[in-house]
Short mmCIF file of C-alpha atoms in Angstrom, two decimals:
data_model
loop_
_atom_site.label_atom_id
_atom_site.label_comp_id
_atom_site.label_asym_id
_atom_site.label_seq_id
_atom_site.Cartn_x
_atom_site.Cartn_y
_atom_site.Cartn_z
CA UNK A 1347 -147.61 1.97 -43.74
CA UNK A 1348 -150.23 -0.22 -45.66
CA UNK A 1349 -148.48 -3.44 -47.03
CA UNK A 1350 -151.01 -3.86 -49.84
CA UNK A 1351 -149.50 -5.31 -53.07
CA UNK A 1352 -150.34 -4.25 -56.53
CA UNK A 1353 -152.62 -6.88 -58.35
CA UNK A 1354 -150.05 -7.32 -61.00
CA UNK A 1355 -146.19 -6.89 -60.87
CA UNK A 1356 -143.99 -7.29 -63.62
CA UNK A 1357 -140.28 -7.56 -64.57
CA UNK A 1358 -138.32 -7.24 -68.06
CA UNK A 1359 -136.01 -9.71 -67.56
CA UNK A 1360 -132.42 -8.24 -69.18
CA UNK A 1361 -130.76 -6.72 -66.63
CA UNK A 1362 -133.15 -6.44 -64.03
CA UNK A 1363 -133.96 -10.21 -63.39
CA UNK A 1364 -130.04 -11.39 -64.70
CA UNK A 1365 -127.40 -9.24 -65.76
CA UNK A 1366 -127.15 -9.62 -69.11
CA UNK A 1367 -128.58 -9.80 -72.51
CA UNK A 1368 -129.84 -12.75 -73.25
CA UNK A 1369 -130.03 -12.37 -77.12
CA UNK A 1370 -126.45 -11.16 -77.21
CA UNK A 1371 -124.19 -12.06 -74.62
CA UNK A 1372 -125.62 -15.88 -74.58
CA UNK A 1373 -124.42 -18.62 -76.81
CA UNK A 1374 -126.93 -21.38 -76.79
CA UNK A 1375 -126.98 -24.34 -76.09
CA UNK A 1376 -127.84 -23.48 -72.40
CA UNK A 1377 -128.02 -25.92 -69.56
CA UNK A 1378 -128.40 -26.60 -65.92
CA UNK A 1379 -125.16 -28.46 -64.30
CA UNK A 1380 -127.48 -31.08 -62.58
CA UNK A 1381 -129.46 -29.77 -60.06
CA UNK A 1382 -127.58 -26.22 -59.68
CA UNK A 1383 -129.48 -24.01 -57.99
CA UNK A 1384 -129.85 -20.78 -59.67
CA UNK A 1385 -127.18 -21.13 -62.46
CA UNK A 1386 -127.14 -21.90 -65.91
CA UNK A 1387 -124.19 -22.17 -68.48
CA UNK A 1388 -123.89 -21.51 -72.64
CA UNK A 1389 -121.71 -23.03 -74.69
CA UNK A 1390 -118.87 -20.80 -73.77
CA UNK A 1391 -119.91 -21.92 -70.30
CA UNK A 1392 -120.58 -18.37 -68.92
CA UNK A 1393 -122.88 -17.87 -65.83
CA UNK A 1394 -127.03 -16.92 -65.92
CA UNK A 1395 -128.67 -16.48 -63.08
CA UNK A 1396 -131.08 -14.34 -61.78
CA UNK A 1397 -129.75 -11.26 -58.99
CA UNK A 1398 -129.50 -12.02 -55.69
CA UNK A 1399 -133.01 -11.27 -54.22
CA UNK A 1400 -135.03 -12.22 -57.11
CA UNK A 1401 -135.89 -15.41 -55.86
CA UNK A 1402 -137.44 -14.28 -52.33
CA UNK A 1403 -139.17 -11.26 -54.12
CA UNK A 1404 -140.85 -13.77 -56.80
CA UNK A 1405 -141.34 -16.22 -53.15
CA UNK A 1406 -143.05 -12.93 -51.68
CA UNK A 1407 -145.44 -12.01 -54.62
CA UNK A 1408 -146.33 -15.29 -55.16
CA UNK A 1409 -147.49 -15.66 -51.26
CA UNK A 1410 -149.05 -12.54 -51.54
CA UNK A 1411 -151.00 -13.83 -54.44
CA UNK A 1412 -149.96 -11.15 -57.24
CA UNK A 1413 -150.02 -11.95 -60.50
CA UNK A 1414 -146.39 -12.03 -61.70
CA UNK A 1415 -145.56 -11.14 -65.52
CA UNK A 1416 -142.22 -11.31 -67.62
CA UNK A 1417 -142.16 -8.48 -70.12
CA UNK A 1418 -138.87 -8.61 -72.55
CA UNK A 1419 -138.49 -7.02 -75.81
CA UNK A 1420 -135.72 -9.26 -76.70
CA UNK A 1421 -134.89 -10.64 -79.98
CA UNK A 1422 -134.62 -13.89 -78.82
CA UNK A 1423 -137.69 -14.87 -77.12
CA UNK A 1424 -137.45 -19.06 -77.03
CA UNK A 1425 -133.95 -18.91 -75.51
CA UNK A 1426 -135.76 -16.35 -72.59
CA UNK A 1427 -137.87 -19.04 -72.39
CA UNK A 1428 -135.62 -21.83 -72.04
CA UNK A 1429 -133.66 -20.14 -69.47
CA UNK A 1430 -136.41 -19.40 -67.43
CA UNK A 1431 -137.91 -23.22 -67.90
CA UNK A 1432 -134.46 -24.10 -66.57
CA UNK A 1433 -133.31 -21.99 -63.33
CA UNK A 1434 -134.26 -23.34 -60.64
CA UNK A 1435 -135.06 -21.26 -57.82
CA UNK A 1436 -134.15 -21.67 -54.07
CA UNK A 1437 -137.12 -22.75 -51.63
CA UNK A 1438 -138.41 -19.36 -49.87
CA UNK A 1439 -136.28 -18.27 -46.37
CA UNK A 1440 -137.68 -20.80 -43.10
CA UNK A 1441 -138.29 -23.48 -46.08
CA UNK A 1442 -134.55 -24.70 -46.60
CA UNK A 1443 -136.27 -28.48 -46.89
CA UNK A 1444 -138.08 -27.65 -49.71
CA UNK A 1445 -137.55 -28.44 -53.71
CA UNK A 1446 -136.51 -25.91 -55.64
CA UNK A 1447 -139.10 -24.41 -58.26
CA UNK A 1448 -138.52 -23.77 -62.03
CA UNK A 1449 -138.63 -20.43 -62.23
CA UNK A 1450 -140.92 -20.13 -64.95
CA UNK A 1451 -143.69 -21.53 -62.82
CA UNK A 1452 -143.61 -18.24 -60.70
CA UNK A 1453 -144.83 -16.39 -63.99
CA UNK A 1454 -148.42 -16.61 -64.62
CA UNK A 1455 -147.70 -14.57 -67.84
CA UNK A 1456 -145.05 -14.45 -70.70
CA UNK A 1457 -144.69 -11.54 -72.99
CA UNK A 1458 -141.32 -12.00 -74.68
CA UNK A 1459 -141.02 -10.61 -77.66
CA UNK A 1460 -139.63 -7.31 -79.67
CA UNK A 1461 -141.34 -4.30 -80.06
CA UNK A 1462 -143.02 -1.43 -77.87
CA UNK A 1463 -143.44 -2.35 -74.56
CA UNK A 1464 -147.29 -0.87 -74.46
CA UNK A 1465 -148.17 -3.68 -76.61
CA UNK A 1466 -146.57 -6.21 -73.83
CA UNK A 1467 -149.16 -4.37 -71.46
CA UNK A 1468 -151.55 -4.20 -73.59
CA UNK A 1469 -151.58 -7.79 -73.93
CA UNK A 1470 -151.60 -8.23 -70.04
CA UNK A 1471 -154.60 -6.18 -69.59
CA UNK A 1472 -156.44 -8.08 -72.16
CA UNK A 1473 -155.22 -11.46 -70.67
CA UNK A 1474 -156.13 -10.39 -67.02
CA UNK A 1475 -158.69 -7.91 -67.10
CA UNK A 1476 -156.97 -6.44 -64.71
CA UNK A 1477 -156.64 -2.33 -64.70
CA UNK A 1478 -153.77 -0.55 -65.11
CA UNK A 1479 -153.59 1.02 -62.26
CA UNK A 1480 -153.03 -1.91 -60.65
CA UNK A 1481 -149.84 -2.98 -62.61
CA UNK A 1482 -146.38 -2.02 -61.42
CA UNK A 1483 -143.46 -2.38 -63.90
CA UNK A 1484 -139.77 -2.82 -62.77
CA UNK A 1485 -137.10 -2.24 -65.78
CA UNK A 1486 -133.27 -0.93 -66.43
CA UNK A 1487 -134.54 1.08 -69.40
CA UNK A 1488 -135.64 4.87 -69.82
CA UNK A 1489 -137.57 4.45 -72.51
CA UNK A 1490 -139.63 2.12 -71.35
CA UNK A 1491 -141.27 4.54 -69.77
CA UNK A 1492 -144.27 5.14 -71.64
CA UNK A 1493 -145.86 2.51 -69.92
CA UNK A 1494 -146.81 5.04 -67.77
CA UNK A 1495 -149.19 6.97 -70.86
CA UNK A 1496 -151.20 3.89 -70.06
CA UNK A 1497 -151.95 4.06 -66.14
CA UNK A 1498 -148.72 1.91 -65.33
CA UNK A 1499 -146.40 2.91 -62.65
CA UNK A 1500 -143.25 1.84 -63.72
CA UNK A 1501 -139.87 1.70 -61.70
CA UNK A 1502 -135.92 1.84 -62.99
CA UNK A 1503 -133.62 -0.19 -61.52
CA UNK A 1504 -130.30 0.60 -62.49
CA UNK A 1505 -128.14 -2.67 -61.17
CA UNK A 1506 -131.04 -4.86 -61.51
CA UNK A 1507 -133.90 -6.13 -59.14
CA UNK A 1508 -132.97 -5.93 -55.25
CA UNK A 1509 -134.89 -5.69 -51.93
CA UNK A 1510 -134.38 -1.43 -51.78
CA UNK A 1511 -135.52 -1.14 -55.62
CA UNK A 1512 -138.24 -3.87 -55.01
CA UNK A 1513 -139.63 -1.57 -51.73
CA UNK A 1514 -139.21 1.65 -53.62
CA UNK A 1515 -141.22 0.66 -56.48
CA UNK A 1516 -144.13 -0.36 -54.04
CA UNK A 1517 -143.82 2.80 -52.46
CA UNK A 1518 -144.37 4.74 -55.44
CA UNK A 1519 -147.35 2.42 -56.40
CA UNK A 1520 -149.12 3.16 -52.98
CA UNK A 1521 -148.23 6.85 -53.44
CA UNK A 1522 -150.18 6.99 -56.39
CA UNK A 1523 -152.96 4.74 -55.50
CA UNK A 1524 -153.53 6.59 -52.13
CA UNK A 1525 -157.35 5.92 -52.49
CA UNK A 1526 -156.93 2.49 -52.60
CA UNK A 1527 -154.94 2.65 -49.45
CA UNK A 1528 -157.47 4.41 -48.24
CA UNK A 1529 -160.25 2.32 -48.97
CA UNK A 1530 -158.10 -0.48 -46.97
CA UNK A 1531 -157.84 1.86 -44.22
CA UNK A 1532 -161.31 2.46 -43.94
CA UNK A 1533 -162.62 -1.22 -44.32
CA UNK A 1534 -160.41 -2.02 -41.08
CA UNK A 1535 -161.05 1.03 -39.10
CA UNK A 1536 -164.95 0.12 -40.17
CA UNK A 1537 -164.22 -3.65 -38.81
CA UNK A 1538 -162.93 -2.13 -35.98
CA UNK A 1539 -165.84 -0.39 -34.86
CA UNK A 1540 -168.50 -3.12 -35.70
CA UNK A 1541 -166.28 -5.33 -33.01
CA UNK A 1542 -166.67 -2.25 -30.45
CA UNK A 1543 -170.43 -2.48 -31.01
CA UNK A 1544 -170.38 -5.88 -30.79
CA UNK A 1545 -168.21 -6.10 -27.65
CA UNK A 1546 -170.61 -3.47 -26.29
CA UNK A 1547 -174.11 -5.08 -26.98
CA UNK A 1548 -172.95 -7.84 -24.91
CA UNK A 1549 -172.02 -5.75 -21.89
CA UNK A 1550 -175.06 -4.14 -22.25
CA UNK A 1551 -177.15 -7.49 -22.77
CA UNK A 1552 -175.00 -9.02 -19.45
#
């Protein structure tokens, strides 16, 4: 199976990075109990943080060098902001020694604001150039959908963000882009040969 990554992955952030909504269920102030890893408190000193395996999918599309984009309608964009200026996320697995990262710096882009979410994506395409087709969208919403009217594949996740619904959105990607995958196919089988030619010029030369 081809492990080739879309160019530009993106999350809405309500209950599919943390489970909850931040303009509602949040009573700001918010803050980070020292150097908490992964946990932030309101006023009424309830719990945010981000689902289990967000931080080693951000850790994997950030090796992989994708472009990583927060896409929120919600109506209260600067405390989305503040919350994701504050988390800290965990080092990557195998790098326990590591400092933990503020997990806005894993977002190269910030669209965070109401409305439609074809105007967050429109936005993106103008900021990255980047097609489409090479955007995948993970969100808990139906209607969200209509990404897709503009070349986006988008994925529901119902309990939020996890390794299974992180892997089936790629797989739907790569099913849709099979000439991509192709193209990667072809490049290697093409390296492939020029070695074998290679490999045989010399016997023959010997």
């Amino acid at each position: 199976m081809s492990s080739r990554l879309p160019k530009l992955v993106a999350f809405d952030l309500d209950y599919t990075l943390w489970d909850l909504w931040i303009d509602t269920h949040v009573n700001p102030p918010i803050r980070r109990v020292g150097n908490a890893i992964n946990e932030l408190r309101d006023r009424h000193n309830h719990k945010i943080a981000f689902y289990r395996d967000v931080p080693e999918v951000l850790h994997r599309l950030r090796e992989g060098g994708v472009t990583i984009a927060a896409c929120s309608r919600t109506h209260a964009p600067d405390l989305a902001r503040k919350a994701l200026g504050l988390l800290l996320v965990p080092p990557a697995a195998g790098h326990k020694d590591a400092a933990p990262t503020p997990a806005v710096q894993f977002f190269d882009q910030l669209e965070i604001y109401p409305g439609s979410k074809i105007k967050h994506f429109k936005e993106l395409h103008k900021k990255t150039g980047l097609p489409y087709s090479e955007m995948l969208f993970f969100d808990d919403e139906h209607r969200n959908r209509e990404v897709e009217s503009l070349g986006v594949t988008f994925c529901l996740v119902s309990s939020g963000v996890d390794d299974r619904s992180f892997e089936r959105g790629l797989a739907e990607w790569r099913k849709r882009h099979p000439v991509e995958v192709a193209e990667d196919a072809s490049a290697s089988a093409a390296a492939d040969e020029d070695e074998d030619e290679g490999w045989t010029m010399n016997v023959h030369d010997s």
